Coordinates of C-alpha atoms in Angstrom, one line a residue:
M132 CA -10.0 -50.6 20.2
S133 CA -10.9 -49.5 16.8
G134 CA -8.3 -47.9 14.6
P135 CA -6.0 -48.3 12.1
V136 CA -4.5 -52.3 11.5
R137 CA -1.7 -52.6 13.6
T138 CA 1.2 -55.1 12.6
L139 CA 2.8 -57.2 15.3
L140 CA 6.1 -59.0 15.0
F141 CA 6.2 -61.9 17.2
L142 CA 9.9 -63.0 18.4
Q143 CA 10.4 -66.3 20.1
G144 CA 7.8 -67.2 22.6
P145 CA 7.0 -69.9 25.9
P146 CA 7.2 -73.5 24.9
S147 CA 3.7 -74.1 24.4
H148 CA 1.0 -73.2 21.6
F149 CA 0.1 -69.9 23.8
W150 CA 2.1 -67.9 20.8
R151 CA 0.3 -69.4 18.1
D152 CA -3.2 -68.9 19.7
L153 CA -1.7 -65.5 20.9
A154 CA -1.1 -64.5 17.3
A155 CA -4.6 -65.6 16.4
S156 CA -6.4 -63.5 18.9
F157 CA -4.6 -60.6 17.4
E158 CA -5.6 -61.4 13.9
A159 CA -9.6 -62.0 14.9
A160 CA -9.3 -58.1 16.2
G161 CA -8.1 -57.7 12.4
H162 CA -4.8 -56.9 12.5
R163 CA -1.6 -58.0 11.0
V164 CA 1.1 -60.7 12.8
I165 CA 4.2 -61.6 11.1
K166 CA 6.9 -64.1 13.2
V167 CA 10.0 -65.0 12.9
N168 CA 11.4 -68.2 14.1
F169 CA 14.9 -69.3 15.1
S170 CA 14.7 -72.8 15.8
T171 CA 13.1 -76.3 15.0
A172 CA 10.9 -76.1 18.0
E173 CA 9.6 -72.9 17.7
R174 CA 8.8 -73.9 14.0
L175 CA 6.7 -76.9 15.5
Y176 CA 4.9 -75.0 17.9
W177 CA 3.8 -72.4 15.4
G178 CA 2.0 -75.1 13.4
R179 CA 1.5 -74.5 10.0
R180 CA 0.9 -70.6 10.0
N181 CA 3.3 -68.8 8.0
A182 CA 6.8 -67.0 9.6
I183 CA 10.0 -66.0 8.2
A184 CA 13.4 -68.2 9.2
Y185 CA 16.2 -66.1 10.8
R186 CA 19.2 -68.5 10.1
G187 CA 22.0 -65.6 10.2
R188 CA 24.4 -65.1 12.5
L189 CA 23.9 -63.0 16.2
E190 CA 26.2 -60.4 15.1
D191 CA 23.9 -59.6 11.9
W192 CA 20.6 -60.3 14.0
A193 CA 19.6 -56.1 14.7
D194 CA 20.7 -55.3 10.9
W195 CA 18.2 -57.5 9.8
L196 CA 15.5 -57.0 12.2
E197 CA 15.9 -53.1 11.4
A198 CA 15.2 -54.1 8.0
L199 CA 12.2 -56.4 8.4
I200 CA 10.5 -53.9 10.9
R201 CA 11.0 -50.6 8.2
R202 CA 9.8 -53.1 5.2
E203 CA 7.1 -54.6 7.2
K204 CA 6.4 -50.6 8.9
V205 CA 5.8 -53.3 11.9
T206 CA 4.1 -51.0 15.2
D207 CA 4.6 -53.5 17.9
L208 CA 7.0 -56.0 19.0
V209 CA 6.1 -59.0 21.2
Y210 CA 8.8 -61.7 22.8
Y211 CA 8.8 -64.1 25.6
G212 CA 12.2 -64.0 27.7
D213 CA 13.7 -60.4 28.4
R214 CA 17.5 -60.8 28.7
H215 CA 17.7 -63.3 25.7
P216 CA 20.3 -62.2 23.7
Y217 CA 18.0 -61.9 20.2
H218 CA 15.1 -59.9 22.3
R219 CA 17.6 -57.7 24.0
R220 CA 19.1 -56.3 20.9
A221 CA 15.3 -56.5 19.4
A222 CA 14.4 -54.0 22.2
E223 CA 17.2 -51.5 21.7
I224 CA 16.5 -50.7 18.2
A225 CA 12.5 -50.9 18.0
P226 CA 11.7 -47.9 19.3
A227 CA 13.7 -45.4 17.3
L228 CA 12.2 -47.4 14.7
G229 CA 8.5 -46.7 15.9
A230 CA 7.5 -50.2 17.3
T231 CA 6.6 -50.7 20.7
P232 CA 8.2 -53.2 22.4
Y233 CA 6.3 -56.1 25.1
V234 CA 7.7 -58.6 27.0
V235 CA 5.7 -61.6 28.4
E236 CA 6.9 -63.5 30.8
F237 CA 6.0 -66.0 34.4
G238 CA 4.3 -63.3 36.4
Y239 CA 6.1 -61.3 39.3
L240 CA 3.1 -62.4 41.3
R241 CA 3.2 -65.8 40.2
P242 CA 2.1 -68.9 39.9
A243 CA -1.4 -67.6 38.8
W244 CA -0.3 -64.5 36.9
I245 CA 1.3 -63.5 33.5
T246 CA 4.0 -60.6 33.0
L247 CA 2.8 -58.1 30.0
E248 CA 5.2 -55.0 30.4
R249 CA 6.5 -52.5 28.3
G250 CA 10.1 -51.8 27.4
G251 CA 11.9 -54.8 29.7
M252 CA 11.6 -56.5 32.6
G253 CA 13.8 -56.5 36.4
G254 CA 16.5 -53.8 35.6
W255 CA 15.2 -52.6 32.2
S256 CA 11.3 -52.4 34.3
H257 CA 9.9 -48.7 33.6
F258 CA 7.6 -49.6 36.3
P259 CA 8.8 -46.7 39.0
S260 CA 10.6 -47.3 42.1
D261 CA 9.1 -44.2 43.8
P262 CA 6.7 -44.9 47.1
A263 CA 4.6 -41.8 46.0
A264 CA 3.7 -43.0 42.3
I265 CA 3.1 -46.5 43.4
R266 CA 0.4 -45.4 45.8
A267 CA -1.1 -43.0 42.8
I268 CA -0.8 -45.7 40.1
A269 CA -3.0 -47.8 43.0
A270 CA -5.4 -45.5 43.7
Q271 CA -6.1 -45.5 39.8
V272 CA -6.4 -48.8 39.3
G273 CA -8.5 -49.7 42.8
E274 CA -9.3 -52.9 44.0
M275 CA -7.1 -56.0 43.3
P276 CA -8.8 -58.3 40.7
E277 CA -9.9 -61.8 42.2
E278 CA -7.3 -63.7 41.8
R279 CA -8.2 -66.8 39.6
V280 CA -6.1 -70.1 39.5
F281 CA -5.4 -72.2 36.3
P282 CA -4.3 -75.3 37.5
Y283 CA -1.7 -77.4 35.4
S284 CA 0.6 -80.3 36.1
F285 CA 4.2 -79.9 36.4
A286 CA 4.5 -82.7 34.2
Q287 CA 2.9 -80.6 31.6
E288 CA 5.2 -78.3 31.8
A289 CA 8.2 -79.9 32.4
F290 CA 7.7 -82.0 29.3
N291 CA 7.4 -78.5 26.6
E292 CA 10.3 -77.5 28.1
V293 CA 12.0 -80.7 27.8
F294 CA 10.5 -81.0 24.1
Y295 CA 11.4 -77.7 23.2
H296 CA 15.0 -77.8 24.2
L297 CA 15.8 -81.3 23.0
V298 CA 14.0 -80.8 19.7
N299 CA 16.4 -77.7 19.3
Y300 CA 19.6 -80.0 20.4
F301 CA 18.8 -82.6 18.1
Y302 CA 18.0 -80.8 15.2
F303 CA 20.2 -77.8 15.6
Y304 CA 21.3 -77.8 11.7
V305 CA 18.1 -76.5 10.5
Y306 CA 19.2 -73.3 12.3
P307 CA 22.6 -74.1 12.4
R308 CA 23.5 -70.5 13.4
Y309 CA 20.9 -70.5 16.2
Q310 CA 22.6 -69.5 19.6
A311 CA 20.5 -71.0 22.2
D312 CA 22.5 -69.2 25.3
R313 CA 21.7 -72.1 27.8
F314 CA 24.0 -71.9 30.6
Y315 CA 24.1 -76.0 30.0
N316 CA 24.3 -78.4 27.6
P317 CA 20.4 -79.8 27.8
V318 CA 21.3 -83.7 27.4
L319 CA 23.2 -83.1 30.7
E320 CA 20.5 -80.8 32.1
Y321 CA 18.0 -83.4 31.7
V322 CA 20.1 -86.7 32.6
S323 CA 20.8 -84.8 35.7
A324 CA 17.5 -84.8 36.6
P325 CA 16.4 -88.0 37.6
L326 CA 19.8 -88.2 40.0
R327 CA 18.9 -85.5 42.2
W328 CA 15.7 -86.8 42.8
R329 CA 16.9 -89.9 43.8
R330 CA 19.5 -88.1 45.8
Q331 CA 16.4 -86.1 47.1
A332 CA 14.5 -89.2 47.9
R333 CA 17.2 -90.4 50.1
R334 CA 18.1 -87.4 52.1
E335 CA 14.4 -86.4 52.4
K336 CA 13.8 -87.7 56.1
A337 CA 17.2 -86.5 57.6
H338 CA 16.0 -83.3 56.0
A339 CA 12.7 -82.6 57.1
A340 CA 13.9 -83.7 60.7
A341 CA 17.0 -81.2 60.4
L342 CA 14.3 -78.4 59.1
A343 CA 12.2 -79.5 62.0
A344 CA 14.6 -79.0 64.3
R345 CA 15.8 -75.4 63.0
M346 CA 12.6 -74.2 62.7
E347 CA 11.8 -74.3 66.6
K348 CA 14.4 -71.6 66.6
P349 CA 14.8 -67.9 65.0
F350 CA 16.0 -68.5 61.4
V351 CA 16.7 -66.7 58.1
L352 CA 15.4 -68.5 55.2
I353 CA 17.7 -67.9 51.6
P354 CA 15.7 -69.5 48.9
L355 CA 18.3 -70.5 45.9
Q356 CA 17.6 -69.4 42.4
L357 CA 18.4 -71.5 39.4
Q358 CA 21.8 -71.1 38.0
N359 CA 20.8 -70.5 34.9
D360 CA 18.3 -67.4 36.0
Y361 CA 18.8 -64.3 33.8
Q362 CA 18.3 -62.7 36.7
I363 CA 21.1 -63.6 37.9
R364 CA 22.9 -63.1 34.8
D365 CA 21.7 -59.7 33.9
N366 CA 20.4 -58.0 37.5
S367 CA 23.3 -59.1 40.1
P368 CA 26.6 -58.5 41.4
Y369 CA 26.8 -62.3 40.7
S370 CA 28.2 -64.8 38.3
D371 CA 27.5 -67.8 40.6
Q372 CA 25.3 -67.9 43.5
R373 CA 27.7 -69.4 45.8
Q374 CA 29.8 -66.0 45.3
M375 CA 26.4 -64.6 47.2
L376 CA 26.2 -67.3 49.6
R377 CA 30.3 -66.9 50.6
E378 CA 29.3 -62.8 51.2
V379 CA 26.3 -63.7 53.6
F380 CA 27.8 -66.7 55.6
A381 CA 30.8 -63.9 56.1
S382 CA 28.7 -61.5 57.2
F383 CA 26.4 -63.8 59.3
A384 CA 29.8 -65.2 60.9
R385 CA 30.9 -61.9 62.1
H386 CA 28.0 -60.1 62.7
A387 CA 24.3 -62.6 63.4
P388 CA 23.3 -62.8 67.3
P389 CA 24.1 -66.6 68.8
E390 CA 20.7 -68.3 68.5
L391 CA 19.9 -67.0 65.0
G392 CA 20.5 -69.6 62.0
I393 CA 20.1 -70.1 58.7
V394 CA 18.1 -72.0 56.2
V395 CA 19.3 -72.4 52.5
K396 CA 16.4 -74.0 50.2
Q397 CA 17.2 -75.6 46.9
H398 CA 15.2 -74.0 44.2
P399 CA 12.5 -77.2 43.1
L400 CA 12.8 -77.0 39.6
D401 CA 17.0 -77.0 39.9
V402 CA 18.1 -80.6 37.8
G403 CA 21.0 -81.1 40.4
L404 CA 24.1 -80.5 38.2
I405 CA 25.2 -79.3 41.4
D406 CA 24.6 -80.7 44.5
W407 CA 23.7 -77.3 46.3
C408 CA 23.3 -78.9 49.4
T409 CA 26.8 -80.1 49.7
E410 CA 28.3 -77.2 48.5
V411 CA 26.2 -74.8 51.2
T412 CA 27.5 -77.2 53.7
K413 CA 31.0 -76.6 52.6
L414 CA 30.3 -72.8 52.6
A415 CA 29.3 -72.7 55.7
E416 CA 32.4 -74.9 57.1
E417 CA 34.6 -72.6 55.5
A418 CA 32.8 -69.4 57.1
G419 CA 32.7 -71.6 60.8
I420 CA 28.9 -71.5 60.6
A421 CA 28.3 -75.2 59.8
D422 CA 26.5 -76.0 62.8
R423 CA 23.6 -72.8 62.3
V424 CA 23.2 -73.6 58.8
T425 CA 20.7 -76.0 57.3
A426 CA 20.5 -76.9 53.6
I427 CA 16.9 -78.5 52.3
D428 CA 16.0 -80.3 49.4
G429 CA 12.5 -79.9 49.3
G430 CA 10.1 -78.9 52.0
V431 CA 7.0 -76.8 51.7
L432 CA 8.1 -73.0 50.7
S433 CA 5.2 -71.2 52.3
E434 CA 5.5 -73.2 55.6
M435 CA 9.5 -71.5 55.6
L436 CA 8.5 -68.2 55.1
E437 CA 5.9 -68.5 57.8
R438 CA 8.4 -69.1 60.2
A439 CA 11.4 -67.1 59.2
T440 CA 12.2 -64.3 61.0
S441 CA 13.6 -62.9 57.9
V442 CA 14.3 -63.6 53.9
I443 CA 17.2 -62.7 51.3
V444 CA 17.1 -63.7 47.8
I445 CA 19.7 -62.4 45.1
N446 CA 16.4 -61.1 43.1
S447 CA 14.0 -64.1 42.8
T448 CA 10.2 -63.5 42.7
V449 CA 10.5 -65.8 46.0
G450 CA 11.2 -61.9 47.8
L451 CA 7.7 -60.8 46.9
H452 CA 5.7 -63.5 48.4
A453 CA 8.0 -63.0 52.1
L454 CA 7.0 -59.7 51.8
R455 CA 3.3 -60.6 51.5
V456 CA 3.7 -62.7 54.6
G457 CA 5.7 -59.7 55.9
R458 CA 9.1 -61.4 56.5
P459 CA 11.7 -58.6 56.0
T460 CA 13.5 -59.3 53.1
K461 CA 17.4 -58.1 51.8
V462 CA 17.8 -57.6 48.3
M463 CA 21.2 -58.6 47.3
G464 CA 20.7 -57.7 43.4
V465 CA 18.3 -55.7 41.4
A466 CA 14.4 -56.3 41.6
L467 CA 11.1 -54.8 40.8
Y468 CA 10.3 -55.0 44.7
D469 CA 13.0 -53.6 46.1
I470 CA 11.2 -50.4 47.3
E471 CA 11.8 -48.2 49.9
G472 CA 9.9 -48.9 53.0
L473 CA 8.9 -52.4 51.6
T474 CA 12.9 -54.3 51.1
S475 CA 15.5 -54.1 54.2
D476 CA 17.8 -51.0 53.3
A477 CA 20.1 -52.1 56.3
P478 CA 23.9 -53.1 55.2
L479 CA 24.1 -56.7 55.2
D480 CA 26.3 -56.8 58.4
R481 CA 23.1 -55.0 60.6
F482 CA 20.5 -57.2 58.7
W483 CA 20.7 -59.9 61.1
T484 CA 19.8 -57.8 64.2
D485 CA 17.7 -54.7 62.8
P486 CA 16.3 -56.1 59.3
G487 CA 13.8 -52.9 59.2
R488 CA 9.6 -53.7 59.2
V489 CA 7.6 -53.6 55.7
D490 CA 5.3 -51.4 55.1
M491 CA 2.1 -53.6 54.1
E492 CA 0.0 -50.4 53.1
L493 CA 2.6 -49.8 50.2
L494 CA 2.7 -53.3 49.8
D495 CA -0.7 -53.8 49.2
A496 CA -0.5 -50.4 47.3
L497 CA 2.4 -52.4 45.0
V498 CA 0.7 -55.5 44.3
R499 CA -2.7 -53.7 43.2
G500 CA -0.5 -51.5 41.1
L501 CA 1.4 -54.4 39.5
A502 CA -1.7 -56.1 39.1
G503 CA -3.4 -53.3 37.2
T504 CA -0.7 -52.6 34.9
I505 CA 1.7 -55.0 34.2
Q506 CA 0.2 -58.2 35.8
L507 CA -2.4 -60.3 34.6
P508 CA -4.2 -63.8 35.5
G509 CA -3.4 -66.5 32.9
S510 CA -1.4 -69.1 32.1
F511 CA 0.5 -70.8 29.4
Y512 CA -0.6 -74.7 29.5
N513 CA -4.0 -74.5 31.3
A514 CA -6.9 -73.8 28.2
E515 CA -8.7 -72.0 30.3
G516 CA -6.2 -69.7 31.8
S517 CA -4.4 -69.1 28.5
A518 CA -7.5 -68.1 26.4
H519 CA -8.5 -65.3 30.0
A520 CA -4.6 -64.4 29.4
R521 CA -4.7 -63.7 25.6
A522 CA -8.1 -61.6 25.6
I523 CA -5.9 -59.2 28.3
I524 CA -3.3 -59.0 26.2
V525 CA -4.8 -58.2 23.0
E526 CA -6.6 -55.5 24.9
R527 CA -4.3 -54.2 26.9
I528 CA -1.7 -53.6 23.4
L529 CA -4.7 -52.4 21.5
G530 CA -6.0 -49.9 24.0
G531 CA -2.3 -48.7 24.8
R532 CA -2.9 -50.0 28.9
V533 CA 0.2 -51.4 29.3
N534 CA 2.3 -49.7 32.2
G535 CA -1.0 -47.6 31.9
A536 CA -2.0 -45.4 34.8
G537 CA 1.4 -43.5 35.2
A538 CA 3.1 -47.0 35.3
F539 CA 6.1 -46.4 32.6
V540 CA 8.8 -44.1 33.6
D541 CA 11.9 -43.5 31.8
P542 CA 14.5 -43.6 31.6
P543 CA 14.2 -47.1 33.8
P544 CA 14.6 -46.2 37.3
R545 CA 16.4 -49.6 38.3
L546 CA 18.5 -49.6 35.3
A547 CA 21.6 -47.5 37.0
A548 CA 21.6 -49.9 39.5
A549 CA 21.6 -53.0 37.1
L550 CA 24.4 -52.0 34.9
A551 CA 26.7 -51.5 38.4
A552 CA 24.9 -54.8 39.4
N553 CA 26.5 -56.0 35.7
A554 CA 30.0 -54.4 35.9
E555 CA 30.8 -55.7 39.5
R556 CA 30.0 -59.0 37.9
R557 CA 32.2 -58.4 35.1
A558 CA 35.0 -57.6 37.5
R559 CA 34.7 -60.5 39.5
L560 CA 34.6 -63.0 36.1
D561 CA 37.9 -60.9 35.2
G562 CA 39.4 -61.5 38.9
G563 CA 40.0 -58.3 39.3
P564 CA 38.7 -55.4 41.8
A565 CA 34.7 -54.0 41.1
P566 CA 34.7 -51.1 40.1
A567 CA 34.6 -47.9 42.2
T568 CA 31.3 -47.1 42.1
S569 CA 29.8 -50.3 42.8
T570 CA 31.9 -52.1 45.4
S571 CA 29.3 -54.8 47.3
A572 CA 25.8 -55.9 46.7
D573 CA 24.6 -53.0 49.3
S574 CA 26.1 -50.5 46.7
V575 CA 23.9 -52.0 44.0
R576 CA 20.1 -51.3 44.8
S577 CA 18.0 -49.0 43.2
P578 CA 18.4 -44.9 43.5
R579 CA 15.6 -44.0 45.8

């Protein structure tokens, strides 16, 4: 990794000390790190290290950043959260200025993995979608590395998330123009969480009994995502998961065989601002299938995946887990793993009776290709996992191995699908007809 000194610009990082420690790792390797702070919580997590405060308006951010990159001769841009508005603009302008953008996120192969990807994620990912290219990458990277688990408590992650957002909320005046792009007011979110837990506890026995009864018969699993997930907002035709459920339920009512049911599972980290079990029941009643739909708040996901006949997701990483246990999976948005031979290419109306099969050999190639190029074992919260991840990130960035082995194609192969999905979502929000080029979830799949 010897060579000229690099200048790395760090933008926003995960709510932990991971970012601060990663910067120290780059500096220990002989390189220079600059950090831009946007909020009070970032400043606290960054500690006493030097940083530049950006207190300007979002609309002025691109010009300010361009001047910073030119002045400091930035070679690499590193950020957490791919489609955050500040990062989105940064990734757009950096390459033309000679700075390579890298996104760090929770892993596609989670829970014990971290993503390090060049250029973007999801619809903006440069990882190939062509099966032949994926097999070629797998052949180059070789065997799957041994999976390492770095345990940490849910309470630890939750505390960091709550601390981060509440500090920014109450100390907003330190960075008064910062746009957090929060879907909900964080105080309202965190007050709602205990209410959801109480509601879940009251329903536990009834839900367990209903799930056990449903799992005795064939069923399709629909795991919900968080309503504020960027993967929904930037990589799907939906602005609300209820739109997806209405579409799926209407098709199910018309075309599903009578013995087939649906289980809708609420996301475990949902704070409960929407009572999804009640919403699912209402939507099922509207579609005339209330007796065939079971809404669950709780349950063990791995057991449900093992028992399900098939799975429907917008673009959750649960879809990749479903494929890994051989379950045919229908993707309603844009996802990195939505690849010919893996996910179902059947129209939704036919999916209920003919979901297709998973090419397990291709799936193995995808998992090995991801692990060897844009995934790495590690943790943002476990000390050992953080140190392990930091060493790999430094080695891959400085060694030019991010999206290596042919795992970078330009333009991003899913970008057209993502843009079509965004256009359809805007049409839904405006209340008008969807664009002629994107009239249903089936039409926003990545080109194959």
